[in-house]
PDB file of C-alpha atoms in Angstrom:
ATOM      1  CA  MET A  71      12.323  11.012   0.623  1.00  0.00           C
ATOM      2  CA  ASN A  72      12.147  14.452   2.177  1.00  0.00           C
ATOM      3  CA  THR A  73      12.436  14.339   5.986  1.00  0.00           C
ATOM      4  CA  ILE A  74       9.780  17.080   6.313  1.00  0.00           C
ATOM      5  CA  ILE A  75       7.318  14.875   4.440  1.00  0.00           C
ATOM      6  CA  GLU A  76       8.327  11.834   6.514  1.00  0.00           C
ATOM      7  CA  LYS A  77       7.779  13.767   9.749  1.00  0.00           C
ATOM      8  CA  TYR A  78       4.381  15.010   8.514  1.00  0.00           C
ATOM      9  CA  ILE A  79       3.354  11.449   7.600  1.00  0.00           C
ATOM     10  CA  LEU A  80       4.246  10.119  11.041  1.00  0.00           C
ATOM     11  CA  GLU A  81       2.483  13.007  12.808  1.00  0.00           C
ATOM     12  CA  HIS A  82      -0.678  13.183  10.702  1.00  0.00           C
ATOM     13  CA  LEU A  83      -1.384   9.725   9.296  1.00  0.00           C
ATOM     14  CA  GLU A  84      -2.061   6.422  10.961  1.00  0.00           C
ATOM     15  CA  GLU A  85      -2.480   3.034   9.376  1.00  0.00           C
ATOM     16  CA  TYR A  86      -5.137   0.521  10.299  1.00  0.00           C
ATOM     17  CA  ASP A  87      -5.761  -2.704   8.389  1.00  0.00           C
ATOM     18  CA  GLY A  88      -4.001  -1.433   5.258  1.00  0.00           C
ATOM     19  CA  LYS A  89      -5.787   1.924   5.179  1.00  0.00           C
ATOM     20  CA  LEU A  90      -4.560   5.394   6.086  1.00  0.00           C
ATOM     21  CA  PHE A  91      -6.468   7.787   8.341  1.00  0.00           C
ATOM     22  CA  TRP A  92      -5.851  11.428   9.194  1.00  0.00           C
ATOM     23  CA  LYS A  93      -4.948  12.425  12.747  1.00  0.00           C
ATOM     24  CA  ASN A  94      -3.792  15.533  14.634  1.00  0.00           C
ATOM     25  CA  LEU A  95      -4.861  17.969  11.918  1.00  0.00           C
ATOM     26  CA  LYS A  96      -5.241  21.436  13.396  1.00  0.00           C
ATOM     27  CA  ASN A  97      -6.454  23.334  10.311  1.00  0.00           C
ATOM     28  CA  ARG A  98      -8.891  20.633   9.148  1.00  0.00           C
ATOM     29  CA  THR A  99     -10.138  19.001  12.343  1.00  0.00           C
ATOM     30  CA  ASP A 100     -13.136  17.655  10.404  1.00  0.00           C
ATOM     31  CA  PHE A 101     -10.711  15.296   8.580  1.00  0.00           C
ATOM     32  CA  ASN A 102      -9.339  13.733  11.769  1.00  0.00           C
ATOM     33  CA  GLY A 103     -10.291  10.052  11.912  1.00  0.00           C
ATOM     34  CA  LYS A 104     -11.372   9.976   8.257  1.00  0.00           C
ATOM     35  CA  GLU A 105      -9.768   7.760   5.650  1.00  0.00           C
ATOM     36  CA  ALA A 106      -7.115   9.545   3.626  1.00  0.00           C
ATOM     37  CA  GLY A 107      -6.633   9.333  -0.104  1.00  0.00           C
ATOM     38  CA  TRP A 108      -8.353   8.674  -3.382  1.00  0.00           C
ATOM     39  CA  MET A 109      -8.243   6.028  -6.087  1.00  0.00           C
ATOM     40  CA  ASN A 110      -6.115   6.924  -9.102  1.00  0.00           C
ATOM     41  CA  ASN A 111      -6.841   5.813 -12.665  1.00  0.00           C
ATOM     42  CA  THR A 112      -4.505   2.785 -12.408  1.00  0.00           C
ATOM     43  CA  GLY A 113      -6.275   1.212  -9.418  1.00  0.00           C
ATOM     44  CA  TYR A 114      -3.953   2.416  -6.649  1.00  0.00           C
ATOM     45  CA  LYS A 115      -4.809   4.690  -3.729  1.00  0.00           C
ATOM     46  CA  ARG A 116      -2.906   7.954  -3.329  1.00  0.00           C
ATOM     47  CA  VAL A 117      -2.659  10.581  -0.588  1.00  0.00           C
ATOM     48  CA  LYS A 118      -1.556  14.188  -0.952  1.00  0.00           C
ATOM     49  CA  VAL A 119       1.050  15.062   1.674  1.00  0.00           C
ATOM     50  CA  LEU A 120       2.298  18.657   1.750  1.00  0.00           C
ATOM     51  CA  GLY A 121       1.358  19.087  -1.918  1.00  0.00           C
ATOM     52  CA  LYS A 122       3.006  15.845  -3.038  1.00  0.00           C
ATOM     53  CA  SER A 123       0.874  12.937  -4.266  1.00  0.00           C
ATOM     54  CA  LEU A 124       2.144   9.645  -2.792  1.00  0.00           C
ATOM     55  CA  LEU A 125       0.981   6.068  -3.210  1.00  0.00           C
ATOM     56  CA  CYS A 126      -0.668   4.723  -0.040  1.00  0.00           C
ATOM     57  CA  HIS A 127       1.191   1.420  -0.139  1.00  0.00           C
ATOM     58  CA  ARG A 128       4.512   3.287  -0.215  1.00  0.00           C
ATOM     59  CA  ILE A 129       3.479   5.402   2.800  1.00  0.00           C
ATOM     60  CA  ILE A 130       2.369   2.309   4.729  1.00  0.00           C
ATOM     61  CA  TYR A 131       5.615   0.521   3.909  1.00  0.00           C
ATOM     62  CA  PHE A 132       7.565   3.564   5.155  1.00  0.00           C
ATOM     63  CA  MET A 133       5.507   3.777   8.357  1.00  0.00           C
ATOM     64  CA  HIS A 134       6.334   0.149   9.208  1.00  0.00           C
ATOM     65  CA  THR A 135       9.951  -0.086   8.014  1.00  0.00           C
ATOM     66  CA  GLY A 136      11.315   3.451   7.815  1.00  0.00           C
ATOM     67  CA  GLY A 137      12.415   2.809   4.227  1.00  0.00           C
ATOM     68  CA  TRP A 138      11.424   3.877   0.722  1.00  0.00           C
ATOM     69  CA  PRO A 139      12.449   1.096  -1.688  1.00  0.00           C
ATOM     70  CA  LYS A 140      12.341   1.808  -5.422  1.00  0.00           C
ATOM     71  CA  GLU A 141       9.709  -0.896  -5.915  1.00  0.00           C
ATOM     72  CA  ILE A 142       7.082  -2.428  -3.621  1.00  0.00           C
ATOM     73  CA  ASP A 143       5.192  -5.556  -4.593  1.00  0.00           C
ATOM     74  CA  HIS A 144       1.693  -6.554  -3.514  1.00  0.00           C
ATOM     75  CA  LYS A 145       2.127 -10.286  -2.854  1.00  0.00           C
ATOM     76  CA  ASP A 146      -1.492 -11.065  -3.760  1.00  0.00           C
ATOM     77  CA  ARG A 147      -1.402  -8.695  -6.780  1.00  0.00           C
ATOM     78  CA  ASN A 148      -4.318  -6.688  -5.344  1.00  0.00           C
ATOM     79  CA  PRO A 149      -3.336  -2.987  -5.417  1.00  0.00           C
ATOM     80  CA  LEU A 150      -5.965  -2.177  -2.787  1.00  0.00           C
ATOM     81  CA  ASN A 151      -4.663  -4.691  -0.234  1.00  0.00           C
ATOM     82  CA  ASN A 152      -2.126  -2.435   1.479  1.00  0.00           C
ATOM     83  CA  LYS A 153      -1.765  -4.463   4.669  1.00  0.00           C
ATOM     84  CA  ILE A 154       1.912  -4.531   5.608  1.00  0.00           C
ATOM     85  CA  GLU A 155       2.053  -8.337   5.468  1.00  0.00           C
ATOM     86  CA  ASN A 156       1.040  -8.093   1.781  1.00  0.00           C
ATOM     87  CA  LEU A 157       3.791  -5.612   0.881  1.00  0.00           C
ATOM     88  CA  ARG A 158       7.426  -6.413   0.142  1.00  0.00           C
ATOM     89  CA  ALA A 159      10.400  -4.553  -1.285  1.00  0.00           C
ATOM     90  CA  CYS A 160      11.490  -5.882  -4.647  1.00  0.00           C
ATOM     91  CA  THR A 161      13.267  -5.178  -7.881  1.00  0.00           C
ATOM     92  CA  ARG A 162      11.398  -4.071 -11.014  1.00  0.00           C
ATOM     93  CA  SER A 163      11.982  -7.522 -12.484  1.00  0.00           C
ATOM     94  CA  GLN A 164      10.493  -9.266  -9.429  1.00  0.00           C
ATOM     95  CA  ASN A 165       7.512  -6.908  -9.435  1.00  0.00           C
ATOM     96  CA  ARG A 166       6.798  -7.641 -13.095  1.00  0.00           C
ATOM     97  CA  THR A 167       7.257 -11.380 -12.531  1.00  0.00           C
ATOM     98  CA  ASN A 168       4.497 -11.326  -9.904  1.00  0.00           C
ATOM     99  CA  SER A 169       2.192  -9.334 -12.167  1.00  0.00           C
ATOM    100  CA  ASP A 170      -1.111 -10.764 -13.318  1.00  0.00           C
ATOM    101  CA  LYS A 171      -0.935  -8.555 -16.394  1.00  0.00           C
ATOM    102  CA  PRO A 172       0.060 -10.793 -19.294  1.00  0.00           C
ATOM    103  CA  CYS A 173       3.055  -8.707 -20.398  1.00  0.00           C
ATOM    104  CA  ASN A 174       4.997 -11.907 -21.105  1.00  0.00           C
ATOM    105  CA  ALA A 175       2.058 -13.972 -22.319  1.00  0.00           C
ATOM    106  CA  SER A 176       0.959 -15.036 -25.725  1.00  0.00           C
ATOM    107  CA  ARG A 177      -2.269 -16.713 -26.683  1.00  0.00           C
ATOM    108  CA  PHE A 178      -0.474 -19.985 -25.892  1.00  0.00           C
ATOM    109  CA  GLY A 179       0.328 -19.044 -22.297  1.00  0.00           C
ATOM    110  CA  ARG A 180       2.808 -17.157 -20.198  1.00  0.00           C
ATOM    111  CA  ASN A 181       6.418 -17.456 -21.446  1.00  0.00           C
ATOM    112  CA  ILE A 182       5.397 -19.502 -24.505  1.00  0.00           C
ATOM    113  CA  LYS A 183       6.015 -18.553 -28.121  1.00  0.00           C
ATOM    114  CA  MET A 184       5.084 -20.480 -31.219  1.00  0.00           C
ATOM    115  CA  GLN A 185       7.885 -21.025 -33.687  1.00  0.00           C
ATOM    116  CA  ARG A 186       7.510 -21.092 -37.467  1.00  0.00           C
ATOM    117  CA  SER A 187       7.890 -24.866 -37.332  1.00  0.00           C
ATOM    118  CA  GLY A 188       4.719 -25.083 -35.228  1.00  0.00           C
ATOM    119  CA  ASN A 189       6.612 -26.092 -32.101  1.00  0.00           C
ATOM    120  CA  TYR A 190       6.288 -24.186 -28.824  1.00  0.00           C
ATOM    121  CA  SER A 191       9.269 -22.450 -27.275  1.00  0.00           C
ATOM    122  CA  VAL A 192       9.477 -21.719 -23.529  1.00  0.00           C
ATOM    123  CA  VAL A 193      11.480 -18.557 -22.769  1.00  0.00           C
ATOM    124  CA  LEU A 194      11.805 -16.825 -19.383  1.00  0.00           C
ATOM    125  CA  ARG A 195      13.078 -13.291 -18.933  1.00  0.00           C
ATOM    126  CA  ILE A 196      15.651 -13.138 -16.127  1.00  0.00           C
ATOM    127  CA  ASN A 197      17.681 -10.002 -15.361  1.00  0.00           C
ATOM    128  CA  ASN A 198      16.708  -8.488 -18.716  1.00  0.00           C
ATOM    129  CA  GLU A 199      17.963 -11.521 -20.639  1.00  0.00           C
ATOM    130  CA  ASP A 200      16.011 -14.300 -22.314  1.00  0.00           C
ATOM    131  CA  LEU A 201      16.614 -17.796 -20.965  1.00  0.00           C
ATOM    132  CA  HIS A 202      15.542 -20.458 -23.476  1.00  0.00           C
ATOM    133  CA  ILE A 203      14.156 -23.413 -21.513  1.00  0.00           C
ATOM    134  CA  GLY A 204      13.225 -25.691 -24.395  1.00  0.00           C
ATOM    135  CA  THR A 205      11.142 -26.364 -27.473  1.00  0.00           C
ATOM    136  CA  PHE A 206       8.177 -28.720 -27.461  1.00  0.00           C
ATOM    137  CA  GLU A 207       5.762 -30.154 -30.010  1.00  0.00           C
ATOM    138  CA  ASP A 208       2.964 -30.421 -27.443  1.00  0.00           C
ATOM    139  CA  LEU A 209       1.420 -27.170 -26.120  1.00  0.00           C
ATOM    140  CA  GLU A 210       0.299 -28.697 -22.809  1.00  0.00           C
ATOM    141  CA  LEU A 211       3.817 -29.968 -22.153  1.00  0.00           C
ATOM    142  CA  ALA A 212       5.243 -26.530 -22.972  1.00  0.00           C
ATOM    143  CA  GLN A 213       2.772 -24.926 -20.550  1.00  0.00           C
ATOM    144  CA  LEU A 214       3.730 -27.390 -17.795  1.00  0.00           C
ATOM    145  CA  VAL A 215       7.449 -26.826 -18.388  1.00  0.00           C
ATOM    146  CA  ALA A 216       6.921 -23.047 -18.356  1.00  0.00           C
ATOM    147  CA  SER A 217       5.074 -23.278 -15.042  1.00  0.00           C
ATOM    148  CA  GLU A 218       7.795 -25.424 -13.456  1.00  0.00           C
ATOM    149  CA  ALA A 219      10.522 -23.134 -14.834  1.00  0.00           C
ATOM    150  CA  ARG A 220       8.801 -20.098 -13.304  1.00  0.00           C
ATOM    151  CA  LYS A 221       8.726 -21.855  -9.927  1.00  0.00           C
ATOM    152  CA  LYS A 222      12.411 -22.779 -10.236  1.00  0.00           C
ATOM    153  CA  TYR A 223      13.751 -19.431 -11.463  1.00  0.00           C
ATOM    154  CA  TYR A 224      11.286 -16.946  -9.949  1.00  0.00           C
ATOM    155  CA  GLY A 225      10.731 -18.737  -6.616  1.00  0.00           C
ATOM    156  CA  GLU A 226       8.278 -16.882  -4.373  1.00  0.00           C
ATOM    157  CA  TRP A 227       7.689 -14.394  -7.199  1.00  0.00           C
ATOM    158  CA  ALA A 228       6.377 -17.035  -9.610  1.00  0.00           C
ATOM    159  CA  TYR A 229       2.815 -16.534 -10.748  1.00  0.00           C
ATOM    160  CA  ASP A 230       0.679 -18.800 -12.896  1.00  0.00           C
ATOM    161  CA  TYR A 231      -2.587 -17.352 -14.109  1.00  0.00           C
TER     162      TYR A 231
END
């Protein structure tokens, strides 16, 4: 990130309880103490800093750690909970694993596909490769195995919905 932007953030924004507030503004003193940002159309808050639109959770992460990771995960999957204890650096794969959006779900459940035979196949995506866990005749057993496999392979990133 640009060091001019970083300096501006540290001089003119403060974080309290996962929210950003303006401070030390000389040209817009009426903004001092007011919450910064707006909600974008994907459910995340953004703030304009020196003409650049930035995500609030990324600014808050920077303010606490000094870093700008490529991906930041909301542990509780709530994009408005920007408290630092809810934010963690991650990979794209980890971020998607913790998603509550059913990108890897079928009508049978997360990580479960029905085969032509009528059996249920449990497949996890790990490092952009499919890992076949097993094939089951019983849907409830396949769902249980999928849940346990997510816990084993995804660890703290596992999410059952």
